[in-house]
PDB file of C-alpha atoms in Angstrom:
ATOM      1  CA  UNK M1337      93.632 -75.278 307.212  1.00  0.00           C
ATOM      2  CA  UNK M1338      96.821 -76.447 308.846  1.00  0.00           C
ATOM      3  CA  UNK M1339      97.288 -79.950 308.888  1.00  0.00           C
ATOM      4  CA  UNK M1340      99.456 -83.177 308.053  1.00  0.00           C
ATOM      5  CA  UNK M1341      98.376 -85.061 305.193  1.00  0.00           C
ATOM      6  CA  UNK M1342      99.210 -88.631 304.187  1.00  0.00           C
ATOM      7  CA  UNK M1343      98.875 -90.669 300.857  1.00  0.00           C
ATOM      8  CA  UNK M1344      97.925 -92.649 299.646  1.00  0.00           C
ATOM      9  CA  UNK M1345      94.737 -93.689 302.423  1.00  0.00           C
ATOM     10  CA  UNK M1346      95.677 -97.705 301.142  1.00  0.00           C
ATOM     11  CA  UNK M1347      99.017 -99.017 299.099  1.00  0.00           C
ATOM     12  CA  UNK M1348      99.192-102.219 297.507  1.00  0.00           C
ATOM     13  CA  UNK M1349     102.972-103.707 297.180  1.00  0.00           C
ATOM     14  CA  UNK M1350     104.259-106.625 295.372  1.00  0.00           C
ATOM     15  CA  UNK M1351     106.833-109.200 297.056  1.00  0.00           C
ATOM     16  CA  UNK M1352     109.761-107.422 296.086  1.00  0.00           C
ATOM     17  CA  UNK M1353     108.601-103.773 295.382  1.00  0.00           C
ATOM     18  CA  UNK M1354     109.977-100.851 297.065  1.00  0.00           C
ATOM     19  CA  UNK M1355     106.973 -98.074 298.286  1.00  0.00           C
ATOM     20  CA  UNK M1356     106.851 -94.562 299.441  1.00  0.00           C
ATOM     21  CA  UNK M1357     104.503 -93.424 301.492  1.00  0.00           C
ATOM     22  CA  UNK M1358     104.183 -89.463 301.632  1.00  0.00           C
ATOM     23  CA  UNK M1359     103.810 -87.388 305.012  1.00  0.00           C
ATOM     24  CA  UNK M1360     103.399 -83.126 304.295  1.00  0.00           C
ATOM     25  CA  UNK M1361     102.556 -80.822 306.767  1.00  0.00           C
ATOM     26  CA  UNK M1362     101.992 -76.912 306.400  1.00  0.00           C
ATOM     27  CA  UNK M1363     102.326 -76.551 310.581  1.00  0.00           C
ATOM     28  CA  UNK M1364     106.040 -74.921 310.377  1.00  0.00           C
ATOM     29  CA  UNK M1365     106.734 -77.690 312.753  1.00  0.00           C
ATOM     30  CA  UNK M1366     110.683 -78.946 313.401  1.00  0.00           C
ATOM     31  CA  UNK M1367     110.327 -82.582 313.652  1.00  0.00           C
ATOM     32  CA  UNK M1368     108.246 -85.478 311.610  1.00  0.00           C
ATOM     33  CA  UNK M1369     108.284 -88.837 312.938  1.00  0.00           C
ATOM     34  CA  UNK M1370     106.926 -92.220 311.495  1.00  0.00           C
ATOM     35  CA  UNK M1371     104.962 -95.071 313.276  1.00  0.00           C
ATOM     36  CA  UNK M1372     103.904 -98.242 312.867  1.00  0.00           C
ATOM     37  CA  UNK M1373     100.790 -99.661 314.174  1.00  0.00           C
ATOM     38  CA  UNK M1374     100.036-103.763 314.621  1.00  0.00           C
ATOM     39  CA  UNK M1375      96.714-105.040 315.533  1.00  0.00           C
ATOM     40  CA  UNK M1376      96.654-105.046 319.383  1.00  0.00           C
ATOM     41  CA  UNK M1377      99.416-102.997 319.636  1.00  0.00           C
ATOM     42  CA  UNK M1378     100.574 -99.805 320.161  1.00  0.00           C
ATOM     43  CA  UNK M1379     102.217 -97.486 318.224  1.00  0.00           C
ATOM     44  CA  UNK M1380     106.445 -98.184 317.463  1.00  0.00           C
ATOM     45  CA  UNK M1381     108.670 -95.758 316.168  1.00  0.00           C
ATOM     46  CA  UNK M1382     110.154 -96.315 312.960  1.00  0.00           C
ATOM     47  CA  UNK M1383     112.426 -93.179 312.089  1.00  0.00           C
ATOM     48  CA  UNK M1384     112.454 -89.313 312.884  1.00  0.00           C
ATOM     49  CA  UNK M1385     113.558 -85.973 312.098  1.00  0.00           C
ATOM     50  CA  UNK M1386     114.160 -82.943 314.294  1.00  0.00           C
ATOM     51  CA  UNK M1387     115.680 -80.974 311.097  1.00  0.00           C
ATOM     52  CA  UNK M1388     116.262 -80.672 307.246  1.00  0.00           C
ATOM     53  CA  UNK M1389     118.597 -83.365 305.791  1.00  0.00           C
ATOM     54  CA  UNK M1390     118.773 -85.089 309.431  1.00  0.00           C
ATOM     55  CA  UNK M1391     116.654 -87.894 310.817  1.00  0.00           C
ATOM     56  CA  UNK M1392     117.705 -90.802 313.457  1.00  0.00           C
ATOM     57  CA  UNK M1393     116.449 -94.668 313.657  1.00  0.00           C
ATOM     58  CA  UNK M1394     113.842 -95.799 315.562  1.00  0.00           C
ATOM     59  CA  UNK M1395     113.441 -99.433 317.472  1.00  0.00           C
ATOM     60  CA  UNK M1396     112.360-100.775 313.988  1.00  0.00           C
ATOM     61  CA  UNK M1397     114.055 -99.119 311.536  1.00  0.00           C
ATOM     62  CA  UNK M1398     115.130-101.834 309.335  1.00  0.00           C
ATOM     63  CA  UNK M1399     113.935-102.415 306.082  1.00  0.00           C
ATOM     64  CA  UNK M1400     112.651 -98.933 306.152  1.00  0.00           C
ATOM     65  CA  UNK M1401     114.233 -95.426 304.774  1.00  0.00           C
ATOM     66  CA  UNK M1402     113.320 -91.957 304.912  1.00  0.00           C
ATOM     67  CA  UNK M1403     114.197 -88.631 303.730  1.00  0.00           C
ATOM     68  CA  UNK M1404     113.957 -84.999 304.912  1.00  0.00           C
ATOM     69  CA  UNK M1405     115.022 -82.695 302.171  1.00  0.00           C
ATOM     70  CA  UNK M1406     112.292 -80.120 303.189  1.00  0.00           C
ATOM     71  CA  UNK M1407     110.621 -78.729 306.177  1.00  0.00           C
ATOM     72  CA  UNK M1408     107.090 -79.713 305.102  1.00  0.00           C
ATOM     73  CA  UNK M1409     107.887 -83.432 303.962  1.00  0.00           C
ATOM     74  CA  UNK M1410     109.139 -86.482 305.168  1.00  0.00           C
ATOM     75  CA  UNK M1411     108.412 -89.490 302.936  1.00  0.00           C
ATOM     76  CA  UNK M1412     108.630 -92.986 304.161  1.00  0.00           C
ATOM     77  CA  UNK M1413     110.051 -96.076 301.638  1.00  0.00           C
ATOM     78  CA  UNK M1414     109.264 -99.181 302.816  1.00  0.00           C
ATOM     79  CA  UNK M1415     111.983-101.423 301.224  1.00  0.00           C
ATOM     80  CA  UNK M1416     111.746-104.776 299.740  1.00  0.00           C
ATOM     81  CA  UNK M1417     113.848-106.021 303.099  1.00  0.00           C
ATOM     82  CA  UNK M1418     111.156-105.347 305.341  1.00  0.00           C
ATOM     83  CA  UNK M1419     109.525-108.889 305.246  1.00  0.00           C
ATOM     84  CA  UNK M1420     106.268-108.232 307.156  1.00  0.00           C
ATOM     85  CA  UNK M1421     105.157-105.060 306.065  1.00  0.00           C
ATOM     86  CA  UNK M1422     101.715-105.268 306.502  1.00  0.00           C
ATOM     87  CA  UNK M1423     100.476-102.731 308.947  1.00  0.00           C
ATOM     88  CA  UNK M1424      99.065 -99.051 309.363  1.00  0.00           C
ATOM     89  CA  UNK M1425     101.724 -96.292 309.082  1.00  0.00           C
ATOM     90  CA  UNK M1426     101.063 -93.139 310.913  1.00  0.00           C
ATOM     91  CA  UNK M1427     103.153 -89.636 310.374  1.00  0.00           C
ATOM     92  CA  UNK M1428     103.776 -87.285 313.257  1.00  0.00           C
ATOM     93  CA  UNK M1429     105.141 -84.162 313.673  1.00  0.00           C
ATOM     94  CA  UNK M1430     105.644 -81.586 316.565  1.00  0.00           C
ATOM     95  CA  UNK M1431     107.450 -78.358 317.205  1.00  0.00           C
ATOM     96  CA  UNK M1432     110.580 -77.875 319.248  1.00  0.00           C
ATOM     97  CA  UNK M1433     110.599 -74.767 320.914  1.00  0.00           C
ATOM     98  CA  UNK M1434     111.205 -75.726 324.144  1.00  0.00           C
ATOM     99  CA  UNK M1435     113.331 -78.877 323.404  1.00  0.00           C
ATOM    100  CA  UNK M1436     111.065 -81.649 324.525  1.00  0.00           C
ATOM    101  CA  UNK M1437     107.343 -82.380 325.639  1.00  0.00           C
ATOM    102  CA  UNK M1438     106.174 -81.293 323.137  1.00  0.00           C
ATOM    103  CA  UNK M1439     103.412 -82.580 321.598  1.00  0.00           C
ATOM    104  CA  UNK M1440     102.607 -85.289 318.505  1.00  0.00           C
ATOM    105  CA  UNK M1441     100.413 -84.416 315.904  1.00  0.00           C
ATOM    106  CA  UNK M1442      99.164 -86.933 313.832  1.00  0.00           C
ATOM    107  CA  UNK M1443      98.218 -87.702 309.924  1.00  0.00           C
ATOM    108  CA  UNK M1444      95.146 -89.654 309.126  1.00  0.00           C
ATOM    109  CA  UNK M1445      97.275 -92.577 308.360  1.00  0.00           C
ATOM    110  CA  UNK M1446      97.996 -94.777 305.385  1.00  0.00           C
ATOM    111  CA  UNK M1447      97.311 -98.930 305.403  1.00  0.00           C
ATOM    112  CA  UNK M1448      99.705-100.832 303.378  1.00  0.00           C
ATOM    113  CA  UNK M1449      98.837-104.419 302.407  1.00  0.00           C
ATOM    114  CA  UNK M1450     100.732-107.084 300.876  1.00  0.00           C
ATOM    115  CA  UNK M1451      99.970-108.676 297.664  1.00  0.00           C
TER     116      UNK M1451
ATOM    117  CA  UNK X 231     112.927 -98.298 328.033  1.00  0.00           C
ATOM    118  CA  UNK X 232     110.134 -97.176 329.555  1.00  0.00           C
ATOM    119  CA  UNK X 233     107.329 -99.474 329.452  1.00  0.00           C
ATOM    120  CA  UNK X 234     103.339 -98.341 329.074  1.00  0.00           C
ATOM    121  CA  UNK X 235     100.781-100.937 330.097  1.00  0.00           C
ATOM    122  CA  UNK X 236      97.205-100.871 329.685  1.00  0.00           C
ATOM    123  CA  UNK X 237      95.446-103.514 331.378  1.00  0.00           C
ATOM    124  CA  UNK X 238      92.011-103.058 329.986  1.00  0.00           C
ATOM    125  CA  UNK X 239      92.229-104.351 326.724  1.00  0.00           C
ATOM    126  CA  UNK X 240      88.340-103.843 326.161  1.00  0.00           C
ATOM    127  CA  UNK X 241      85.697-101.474 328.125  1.00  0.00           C
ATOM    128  CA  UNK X 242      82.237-100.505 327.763  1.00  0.00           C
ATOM    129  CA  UNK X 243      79.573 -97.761 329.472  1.00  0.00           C
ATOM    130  CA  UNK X 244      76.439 -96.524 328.917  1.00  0.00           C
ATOM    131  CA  UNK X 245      76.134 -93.044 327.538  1.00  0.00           C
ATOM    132  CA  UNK X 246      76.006 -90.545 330.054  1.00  0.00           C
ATOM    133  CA  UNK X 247      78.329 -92.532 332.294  1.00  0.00           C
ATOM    134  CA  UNK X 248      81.628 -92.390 333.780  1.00  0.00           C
ATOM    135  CA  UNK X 249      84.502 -94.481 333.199  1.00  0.00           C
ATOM    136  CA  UNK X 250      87.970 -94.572 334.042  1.00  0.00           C
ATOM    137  CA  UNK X 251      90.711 -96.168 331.519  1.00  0.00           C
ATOM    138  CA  UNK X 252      93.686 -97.355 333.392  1.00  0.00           C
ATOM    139  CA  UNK X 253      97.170 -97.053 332.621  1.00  0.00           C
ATOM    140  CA  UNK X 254     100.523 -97.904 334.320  1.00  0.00           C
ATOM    141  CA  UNK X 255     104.288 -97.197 333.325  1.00  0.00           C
ATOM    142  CA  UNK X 256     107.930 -97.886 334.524  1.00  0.00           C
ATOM    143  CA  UNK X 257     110.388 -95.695 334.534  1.00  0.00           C
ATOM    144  CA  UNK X 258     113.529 -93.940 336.758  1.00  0.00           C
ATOM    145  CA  UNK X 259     112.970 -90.314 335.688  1.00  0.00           C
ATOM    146  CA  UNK X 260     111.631 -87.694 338.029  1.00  0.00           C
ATOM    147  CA  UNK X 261     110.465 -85.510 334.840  1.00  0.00           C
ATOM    148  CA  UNK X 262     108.056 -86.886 332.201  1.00  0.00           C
ATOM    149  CA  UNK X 263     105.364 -85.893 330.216  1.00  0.00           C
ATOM    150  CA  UNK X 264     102.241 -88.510 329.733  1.00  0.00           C
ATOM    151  CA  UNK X 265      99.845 -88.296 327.092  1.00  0.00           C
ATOM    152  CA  UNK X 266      96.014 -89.654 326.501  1.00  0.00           C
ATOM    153  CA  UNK X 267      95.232 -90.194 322.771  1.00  0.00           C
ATOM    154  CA  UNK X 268      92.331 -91.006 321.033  1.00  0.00           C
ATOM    155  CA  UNK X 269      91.752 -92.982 317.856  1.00  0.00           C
ATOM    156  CA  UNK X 270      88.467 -92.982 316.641  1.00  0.00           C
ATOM    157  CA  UNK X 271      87.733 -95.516 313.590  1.00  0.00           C
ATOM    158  CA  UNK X 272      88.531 -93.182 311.386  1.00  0.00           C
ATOM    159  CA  UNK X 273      91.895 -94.224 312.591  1.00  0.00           C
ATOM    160  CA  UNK X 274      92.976 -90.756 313.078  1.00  0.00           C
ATOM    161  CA  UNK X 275      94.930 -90.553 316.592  1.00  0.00           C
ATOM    162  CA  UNK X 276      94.221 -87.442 318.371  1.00  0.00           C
ATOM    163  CA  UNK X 277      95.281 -85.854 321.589  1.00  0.00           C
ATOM    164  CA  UNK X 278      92.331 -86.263 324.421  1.00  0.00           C
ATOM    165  CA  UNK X 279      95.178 -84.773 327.453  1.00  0.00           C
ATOM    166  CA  UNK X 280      98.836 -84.410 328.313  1.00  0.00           C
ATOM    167  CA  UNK X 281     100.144 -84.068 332.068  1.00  0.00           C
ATOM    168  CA  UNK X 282     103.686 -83.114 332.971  1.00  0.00           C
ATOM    169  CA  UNK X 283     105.086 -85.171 335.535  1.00  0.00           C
ATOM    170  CA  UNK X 284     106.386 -82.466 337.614  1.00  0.00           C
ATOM    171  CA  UNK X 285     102.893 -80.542 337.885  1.00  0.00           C
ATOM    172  CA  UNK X 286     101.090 -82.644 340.882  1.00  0.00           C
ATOM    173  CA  UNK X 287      97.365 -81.025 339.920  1.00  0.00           C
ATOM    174  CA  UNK X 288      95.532 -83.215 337.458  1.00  0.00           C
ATOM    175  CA  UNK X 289      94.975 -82.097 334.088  1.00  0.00           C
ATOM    176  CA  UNK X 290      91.209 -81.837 333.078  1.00  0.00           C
ATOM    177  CA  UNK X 291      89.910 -81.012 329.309  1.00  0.00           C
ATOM    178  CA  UNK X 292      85.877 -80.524 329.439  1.00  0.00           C
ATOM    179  CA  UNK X 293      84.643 -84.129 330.171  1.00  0.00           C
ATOM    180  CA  UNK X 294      88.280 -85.569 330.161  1.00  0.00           C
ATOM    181  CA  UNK X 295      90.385 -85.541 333.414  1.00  0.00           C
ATOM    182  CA  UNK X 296      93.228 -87.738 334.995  1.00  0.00           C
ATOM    183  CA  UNK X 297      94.094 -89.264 338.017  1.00  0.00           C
ATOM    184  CA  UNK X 298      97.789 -89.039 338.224  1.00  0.00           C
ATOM    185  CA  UNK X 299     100.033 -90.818 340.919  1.00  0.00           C
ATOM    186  CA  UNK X 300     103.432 -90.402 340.245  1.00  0.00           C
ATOM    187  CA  UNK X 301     104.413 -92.511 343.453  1.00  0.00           C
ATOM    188  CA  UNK X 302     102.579 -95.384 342.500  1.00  0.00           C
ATOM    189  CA  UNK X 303     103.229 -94.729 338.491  1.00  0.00           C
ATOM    190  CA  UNK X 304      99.987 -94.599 337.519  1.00  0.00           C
ATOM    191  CA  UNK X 305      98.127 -92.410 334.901  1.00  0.00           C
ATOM    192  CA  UNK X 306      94.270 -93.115 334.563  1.00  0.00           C
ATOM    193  CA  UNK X 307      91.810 -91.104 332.237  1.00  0.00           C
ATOM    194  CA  UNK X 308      88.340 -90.604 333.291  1.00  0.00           C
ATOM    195  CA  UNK X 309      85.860 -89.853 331.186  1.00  0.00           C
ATOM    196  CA  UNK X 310      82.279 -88.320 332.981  1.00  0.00           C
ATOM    197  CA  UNK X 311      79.225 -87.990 330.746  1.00  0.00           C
ATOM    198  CA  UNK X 312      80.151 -90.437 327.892  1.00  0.00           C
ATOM    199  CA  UNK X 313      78.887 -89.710 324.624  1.00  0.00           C
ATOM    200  CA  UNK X 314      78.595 -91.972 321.643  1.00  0.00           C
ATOM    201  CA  UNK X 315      81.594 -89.933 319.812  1.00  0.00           C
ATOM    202  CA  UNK X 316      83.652 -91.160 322.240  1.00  0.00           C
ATOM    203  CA  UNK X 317      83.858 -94.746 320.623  1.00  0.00           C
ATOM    204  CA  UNK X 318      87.229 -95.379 320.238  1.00  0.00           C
ATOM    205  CA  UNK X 319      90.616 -96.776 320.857  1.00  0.00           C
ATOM    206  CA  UNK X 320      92.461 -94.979 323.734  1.00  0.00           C
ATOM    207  CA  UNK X 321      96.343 -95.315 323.824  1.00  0.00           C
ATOM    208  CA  UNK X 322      98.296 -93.768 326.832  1.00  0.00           C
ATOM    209  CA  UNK X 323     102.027 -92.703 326.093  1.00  0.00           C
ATOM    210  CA  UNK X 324     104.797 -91.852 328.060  1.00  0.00           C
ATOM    211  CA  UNK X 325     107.075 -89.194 326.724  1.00  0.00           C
ATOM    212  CA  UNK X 326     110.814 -89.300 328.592  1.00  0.00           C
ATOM    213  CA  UNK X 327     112.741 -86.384 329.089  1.00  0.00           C
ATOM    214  CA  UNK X 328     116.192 -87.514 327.922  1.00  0.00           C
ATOM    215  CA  UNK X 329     114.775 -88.420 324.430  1.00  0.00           C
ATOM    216  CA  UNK X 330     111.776 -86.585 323.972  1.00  0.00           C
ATOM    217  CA  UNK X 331     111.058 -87.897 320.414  1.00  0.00           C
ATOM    218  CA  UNK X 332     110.528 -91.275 321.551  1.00  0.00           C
ATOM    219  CA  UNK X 333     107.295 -91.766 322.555  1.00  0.00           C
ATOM    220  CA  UNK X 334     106.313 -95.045 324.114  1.00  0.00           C
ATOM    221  CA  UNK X 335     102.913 -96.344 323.794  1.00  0.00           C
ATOM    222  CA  UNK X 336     100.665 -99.104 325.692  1.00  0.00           C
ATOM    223  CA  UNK X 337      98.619-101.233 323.261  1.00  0.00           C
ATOM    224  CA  UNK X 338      95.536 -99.396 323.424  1.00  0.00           C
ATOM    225  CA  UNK X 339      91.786 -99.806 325.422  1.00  0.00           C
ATOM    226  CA  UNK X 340      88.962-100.512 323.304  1.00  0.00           C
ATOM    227  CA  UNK X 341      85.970 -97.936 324.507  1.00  0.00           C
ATOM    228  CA  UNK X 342      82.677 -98.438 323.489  1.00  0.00           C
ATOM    229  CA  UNK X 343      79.942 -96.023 324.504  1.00  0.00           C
ATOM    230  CA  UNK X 344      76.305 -97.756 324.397  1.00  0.00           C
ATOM    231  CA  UNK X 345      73.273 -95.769 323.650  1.00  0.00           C
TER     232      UNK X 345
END
């Protein structure tokens, strides 16, 4: 079955600990995009990619990095400079065939908690 | 930026109703894409509709249909027949067509279908 997977479901991290949060699809789509969710809000962009070895900054990319070294993966590190990192991360990704509109599909999600 | 706003931050209806989940947005583009999604509590968001901004018929899906007004910036899903599955958040988006990865969001209406 096609899909986009994420793992782990729920990550533990330590005051000072740098995580990675893994997004893989098996769609063939272009671009992967990461989101972060906050009780009573919507969702924000953090960072995406429309290609291999290419991704742009969201509105709250900081204390976050990412990585697109294949198609099928784009894994997420949250940093130890991201100070409130408590919240539900959510992986996207779409195709680009006809440059825009196109739409979001979404993982099941992974909810990181602070120690 | 484009701004999404969803007013309702909590409905209910009885199953077998209809309701109607409001949602507003700003913007200065003629050409947009909007977007209903659905995130049940397994968290998982998935697409309920999409509507093009350009297209002036509604977009229906089964028991899902919209009420767009461009004019008046206004994107509304209605949903007739109600079952219990449909228990869940509801997040409207607004896709622009200048940056088409950067999807913007409202903070979400709580639906909860009673039996």
């Amino acid at each position: 079955d096609g899909g986009i997977t994420q793992s782990p479901k729920y990550l533990f991290r330590k005051e000072g600990q740098n995580v990675t949060l893994s997004c893989e699809q098996n769609l063939n789509h272009d671009a992967m995009y990461w989101y972060r969710q906050d009780p009573g809000q919507g969702l924000r962009l953090i960072y995406y990619s429309q290609i291999v070895n290419d991704f742009q900054k969201g509105d709250i990319a900081e204390g976050y990095s990412v990585s697109r070294e294949k198609k099928e993966s784009f894994p997420l590190t949250v940093t130890s400079a991201q100070k409130n990192p408590t919240a539900f991360y959510l992986c996207a990704s779409s195709i680009m065939t006809s440059g825009w509109g196109e739409t979001q599909y979404f993982g099941p999600g992974t909810r990181l908690l602070v120690l | 930026a484009q701004t999404v706003t969803q007013s309702q931050p909590e409905m209910s209806v009885q199953e077998a109703e209809t309701v109607t989940l409001s949602c507003t947005y700003d913007t200065s583009e003629n050409n947009y894409y909007l977007f209903w999604y659905k995130q049940p509590p397994s968290r998982q968001m998935i697409l309920v509709i999409r509507q093009e901004a350009y297209k002036q018929q509604n977009a229906t899906e089964n028991r899902f249909s919209v009420n767009f007004q461009k004019a008046a910036k206004s994107f509304s899903l209605k949903i007739s027949d109600s079952q219990l599955g449909d228990t869940a958040m509801y997040f409207c988006a607004f896709m622009s067509q200048y940056n088409n990865n950067d999807m913007r969001f409202g903070a979400g209406t709580r639906l909860t279908v009673k039996p």
